[in-house]
Tab-separated table of C-alpha atoms in Angstrom:
chain	number	residue	atom	x	y	z
A	1215	UNK	CA	118.900	65.330	225.505
A	1216	UNK	CA	118.896	66.677	221.873
A	1217	UNK	CA	121.960	66.774	219.662
A	1218	UNK	CA	121.488	70.446	219.308
A	1219	UNK	CA	119.141	72.830	221.111
A	1220	UNK	CA	118.652	76.498	220.964
A	1221	UNK	CA	115.956	78.853	222.553
A	1222	UNK	CA	113.263	79.273	220.090
A	1223	UNK	CA	112.598	82.787	220.935
A	1224	UNK	CA	111.016	84.696	219.596
A	1225	UNK	CA	113.575	87.704	220.384
A	1226	UNK	CA	111.538	90.901	219.871
A	1227	UNK	CA	114.250	93.819	219.581
A	1228	UNK	CA	114.291	97.419	218.751
A	1229	UNK	CA	116.526	98.972	215.849
A	1230	UNK	CA	119.903	99.346	216.845
A	1231	UNK	CA	119.956	96.875	219.911
A	1232	UNK	CA	122.234	94.372	220.796
A	1233	UNK	CA	121.071	90.644	220.575
A	1234	UNK	CA	122.750	87.322	221.489
A	1235	UNK	CA	122.046	83.521	220.570
A	1236	UNK	CA	123.195	80.256	222.241
A	1237	UNK	CA	123.014	77.234	220.903
A	1238	UNK	CA	124.274	74.105	222.855
A	1239	UNK	CA	125.627	70.617	221.458
A	1240	UNK	CA	126.052	67.486	223.070
A	1241	UNK	CA	128.792	65.731	220.974
A	1242	UNK	CA	132.259	66.683	222.577
A	1243	UNK	CA	134.072	65.508	219.737
A	1244	UNK	CA	132.120	68.169	217.166
A	1245	UNK	CA	134.715	69.944	215.380
A	1246	UNK	CA	132.641	72.173	212.672
A	1247	UNK	CA	130.151	74.867	213.670
A	1248	UNK	CA	128.256	77.348	211.867
A	1249	UNK	CA	125.063	79.736	212.077
A	1250	UNK	CA	122.535	79.810	209.122
A	1251	UNK	CA	120.178	82.397	208.796
A	1252	UNK	CA	116.341	81.291	207.477
A	1253	UNK	CA	113.797	83.753	205.979
A	1254	UNK	CA	110.530	82.853	205.888
A	1255	UNK	CA	109.120	80.169	203.700
A	1256	UNK	CA	113.247	80.200	202.017
A	1257	UNK	CA	116.113	77.979	202.527
A	1258	UNK	CA	118.755	78.185	204.981
A	1259	UNK	CA	121.810	80.238	203.891
A	1260	UNK	CA	125.078	80.135	205.309
A	1261	UNK	CA	125.595	83.139	207.697
A	1262	UNK	CA	129.135	82.443	209.231
A	1263	UNK	CA	131.562	79.237	210.290
A	1264	UNK	CA	132.404	79.774	213.988
A	1265	UNK	CA	136.333	79.173	214.617
A	1266	UNK	CA	137.974	78.143	217.825
A	1267	UNK	CA	139.080	81.608	218.550
A	1268	UNK	CA	136.026	83.081	217.616
A	1269	UNK	CA	135.616	85.375	214.512
A	1270	UNK	CA	133.575	88.580	213.503
A	1271	UNK	CA	132.144	89.580	210.265
A	1272	UNK	CA	130.519	92.956	210.217
A	1273	UNK	CA	128.134	93.485	212.873
A	1274	UNK	CA	128.372	89.783	213.721
A	1275	UNK	CA	130.346	87.842	216.170
A	1276	UNK	CA	130.441	83.813	216.251
A	1277	UNK	CA	132.034	82.353	219.275
A	1278	UNK	CA	132.783	78.821	220.310
A	1279	UNK	CA	133.242	77.767	224.147
A	1280	UNK	CA	134.313	74.102	223.731
A	1281	UNK	CA	134.400	73.688	227.634
A	1282	UNK	CA	130.899	74.307	228.104
A	1283	UNK	CA	129.781	72.802	224.348
A	1284	UNK	CA	128.051	75.872	223.122
A	1285	UNK	CA	128.401	78.656	220.307
A	1286	UNK	CA	126.990	81.752	219.890
A	1287	UNK	CA	126.266	84.652	217.746
A	1288	UNK	CA	126.377	88.359	218.862
A	1289	UNK	CA	124.389	90.620	216.163
A	1290	UNK	CA	125.144	94.402	217.451
A	1291	UNK	CA	123.233	97.521	216.012
A	1292	UNK	CA	120.393	95.316	214.592
A	1293	UNK	CA	118.738	96.377	211.656
A	1294	UNK	CA	115.126	95.350	210.730
A	1295	UNK	CA	116.482	93.349	207.679
A	1296	UNK	CA	118.000	91.377	210.216
A	1297	UNK	CA	114.532	89.433	211.115
A	1298	UNK	CA	115.146	85.800	210.617
A	1299	UNK	CA	115.579	82.735	212.310
A	1300	UNK	CA	119.125	81.698	213.194
A	1301	UNK	CA	120.023	78.109	213.037
A	1302	UNK	CA	123.140	76.671	214.437
A	1303	UNK	CA	124.677	73.707	212.909
A	1304	UNK	CA	126.776	71.181	214.312
A	1305	UNK	CA	128.746	68.408	212.920
A	1306	UNK	CA	128.023	65.163	214.310
A	1307	UNK	CA	130.092	62.298	212.984
A	1308	UNK	CA	130.147	62.527	209.393
A	1309	UNK	CA	126.960	64.823	208.886
A	1310	UNK	CA	125.708	68.151	210.118
A	1311	UNK	CA	122.503	68.290	212.595
A	1312	UNK	CA	120.840	71.693	212.937
A	1313	UNK	CA	119.007	73.410	216.025
A	1314	UNK	CA	115.210	74.005	215.499
A	1315	UNK	CA	116.203	77.930	214.879
A	1316	UNK	CA	116.018	81.078	217.061
A	1317	UNK	CA	113.476	83.585	215.605
A	1318	UNK	CA	114.480	87.162	215.605
A	1319	UNK	CA	112.248	90.378	214.911
A	1320	UNK	CA	113.489	93.514	215.075
A	1321	UNK	CA	111.271	96.031	215.162
A	1322	UNK	CA	111.499	100.207	214.395
B	1309	UNK	CA	126.814	79.334	189.352
B	1310	UNK	CA	123.214	78.771	189.498
B	1311	UNK	CA	123.287	77.164	192.948
B	1312	UNK	CA	121.424	73.963	193.991
B	1313	UNK	CA	118.393	73.459	191.805
B	1314	UNK	CA	115.150	71.372	193.479
B	1315	UNK	CA	111.862	71.007	191.558
B	1316	UNK	CA	109.294	70.890	191.611
B	1317	UNK	CA	108.418	73.828	194.266
B	1318	UNK	CA	105.430	73.192	194.996
B	1319	UNK	CA	103.820	69.278	195.247
B	1320	UNK	CA	100.161	68.702	195.829
B	1321	UNK	CA	99.318	64.998	195.915
B	1322	UNK	CA	96.766	62.571	197.186
B	1323	UNK	CA	97.410	60.095	199.656
B	1324	UNK	CA	98.623	56.877	198.106
B	1325	UNK	CA	100.210	58.483	195.350
B	1326	UNK	CA	104.048	58.366	194.517
B	1327	UNK	CA	106.074	61.673	194.784
B	1328	UNK	CA	109.651	62.018	192.953
B	1329	UNK	CA	111.670	65.055	194.371
B	1330	UNK	CA	114.569	66.311	192.236
B	1331	UNK	CA	117.782	68.045	192.890
B	1332	UNK	CA	121.032	69.069	190.974
B	1333	UNK	CA	123.988	70.130	193.494
B	1334	UNK	CA	126.326	72.737	192.734
B	1335	UNK	CA	128.981	70.990	190.407
B	1336	UNK	CA	132.336	69.928	191.893
B	1337	UNK	CA	130.492	69.530	195.553
B	1338	UNK	CA	130.836	65.905	196.272
B	1339	UNK	CA	128.477	65.815	199.253
B	1340	UNK	CA	124.941	65.985	198.969
B	1341	UNK	CA	122.077	65.616	201.367
B	1342	UNK	CA	118.417	65.562	201.470
B	1343	UNK	CA	117.077	66.984	205.033
B	1344	UNK	CA	112.875	67.547	205.965
B	1345	UNK	CA	111.559	70.380	207.913
B	1346	UNK	CA	108.299	70.878	209.449
B	1347	UNK	CA	107.488	72.947	212.411
B	1348	UNK	CA	107.354	69.819	214.986
B	1349	UNK	CA	110.549	68.594	214.105
B	1350	UNK	CA	113.020	71.344	212.499
B	1351	UNK	CA	115.157	70.057	210.153
B	1352	UNK	CA	115.948	66.456	210.113
B	1353	UNK	CA	118.700	64.810	208.028
B	1354	UNK	CA	117.135	61.735	205.636
B	1355	UNK	CA	120.172	60.704	204.022
B	1356	UNK	CA	123.590	61.706	202.671
B	1357	UNK	CA	125.581	61.156	199.765
B	1358	UNK	CA	129.368	60.986	198.892
B	1359	UNK	CA	130.708	60.671	195.325
B	1360	UNK	CA	127.110	59.649	194.555
B	1361	UNK	CA	127.472	56.578	197.332
B	1362	UNK	CA	124.779	56.662	199.767
B	1363	UNK	CA	126.563	56.860	203.046
B	1364	UNK	CA	124.025	57.360	205.915
B	1365	UNK	CA	120.294	56.575	205.098
B	1366	UNK	CA	119.339	56.124	209.015
B	1367	UNK	CA	116.978	59.171	208.806
B	1368	UNK	CA	114.762	58.279	206.192
B	1369	UNK	CA	111.775	57.682	208.088
B	1370	UNK	CA	110.188	54.397	206.280
B	1371	UNK	CA	110.648	51.955	203.585
B	1372	UNK	CA	108.082	54.328	201.613
B	1373	UNK	CA	111.093	56.614	201.083
B	1374	UNK	CA	114.090	56.050	198.802
B	1375	UNK	CA	116.678	57.939	197.356
B	1376	UNK	CA	119.257	57.692	194.462
B	1377	UNK	CA	122.288	59.661	192.905
B	1378	UNK	CA	122.657	58.243	189.394
B	1379	UNK	CA	125.707	60.775	188.821
B	1380	UNK	CA	127.178	63.595	190.294
B	1381	UNK	CA	124.513	66.219	188.587
B	1382	UNK	CA	121.479	64.511	189.720
B	1383	UNK	CA	119.494	63.039	192.716
B	1384	UNK	CA	115.868	62.251	193.489
B	1385	UNK	CA	113.889	61.412	196.663
B	1386	UNK	CA	111.071	59.272	196.062
B	1387	UNK	CA	107.865	58.580	198.507
B	1388	UNK	CA	105.675	55.669	197.762
B	1389	UNK	CA	103.016	55.647	198.916
B	1390	UNK	CA	102.822	59.374	200.220
B	1391	UNK	CA	100.831	59.690	203.190
B	1392	UNK	CA	99.855	63.238	205.135
B	1393	UNK	CA	101.982	62.749	207.570
B	1394	UNK	CA	104.875	63.171	205.012
B	1395	UNK	CA	103.695	67.041	204.245
B	1396	UNK	CA	106.795	69.058	204.902
B	1397	UNK	CA	109.413	70.868	203.183
B	1398	UNK	CA	112.024	68.899	201.789
B	1399	UNK	CA	115.473	70.629	201.159
B	1400	UNK	CA	118.693	69.546	199.072
B	1401	UNK	CA	121.692	70.785	200.017
B	1402	UNK	CA	125.356	70.092	198.750
B	1403	UNK	CA	129.214	70.756	199.989
B	1404	UNK	CA	132.673	70.491	199.001
B	1405	UNK	CA	133.285	68.259	202.165
B	1406	UNK	CA	131.201	66.726	204.545
B	1407	UNK	CA	131.798	69.713	207.385
B	1408	UNK	CA	132.004	72.474	205.051
B	1409	UNK	CA	129.255	74.876	204.787
B	1410	UNK	CA	126.632	73.411	203.153
B	1411	UNK	CA	124.381	75.405	199.991
B	1412	UNK	CA	120.645	74.587	200.112
B	1413	UNK	CA	118.296	74.398	197.300
B	1414	UNK	CA	115.103	76.593	197.227
B	1415	UNK	CA	113.271	73.303	198.931
B	1416	UNK	CA	110.050	71.435	197.953
B	1417	UNK	CA	106.972	71.933	199.839
B	1418	UNK	CA	105.133	68.446	199.530
B	1419	UNK	CA	101.311	68.613	200.609
B	1420	UNK	CA	99.523	65.132	201.019
B	1421	UNK	CA	95.884	65.559	201.032
């Protein structure tokens, strides 16, 4: 089993839709969780941290489920500009491991 | 802050040649990470440093790869000799702590022909 797994997608949704991604991790001792956004031919950029109690940043909501060992990202009222690949990151020991990414395309 | 700075942005080299990738982390960030990204394998951690000291190089694929961090503001990743399968985007990232969010550089797109 991979340390961090994501559904690669692609997710194709219309503008205004709500879309959710999940990311599962294998190390139950992991303590730090993040979502990154990566545009085509660009570097990953930190989107948001994921806190135990869940957290929201505008249209984005991140949640952690320790019992089932997954994190989720919910995007409400999706915009064309949300089209990108979303990578989850989970610490494994002393460093961070990334999922392969979920590709999202928002269509007019 | 200028962010994490990597050079060169693109590198095309012939098999067997030495390649050196460079990275300047964000000032005050104690951790520096080298990642490689390919379509097949995603983002792979190669090596990371804490306060200029290599901590974990278990991700370095072969002895052909080496990395150094002579001071807090500079790191290099060297491949010698390079092979076509080394073709990838190499990212450098830095962080205040090991489990803080990382800031990535814009990457070096390496093509070995």
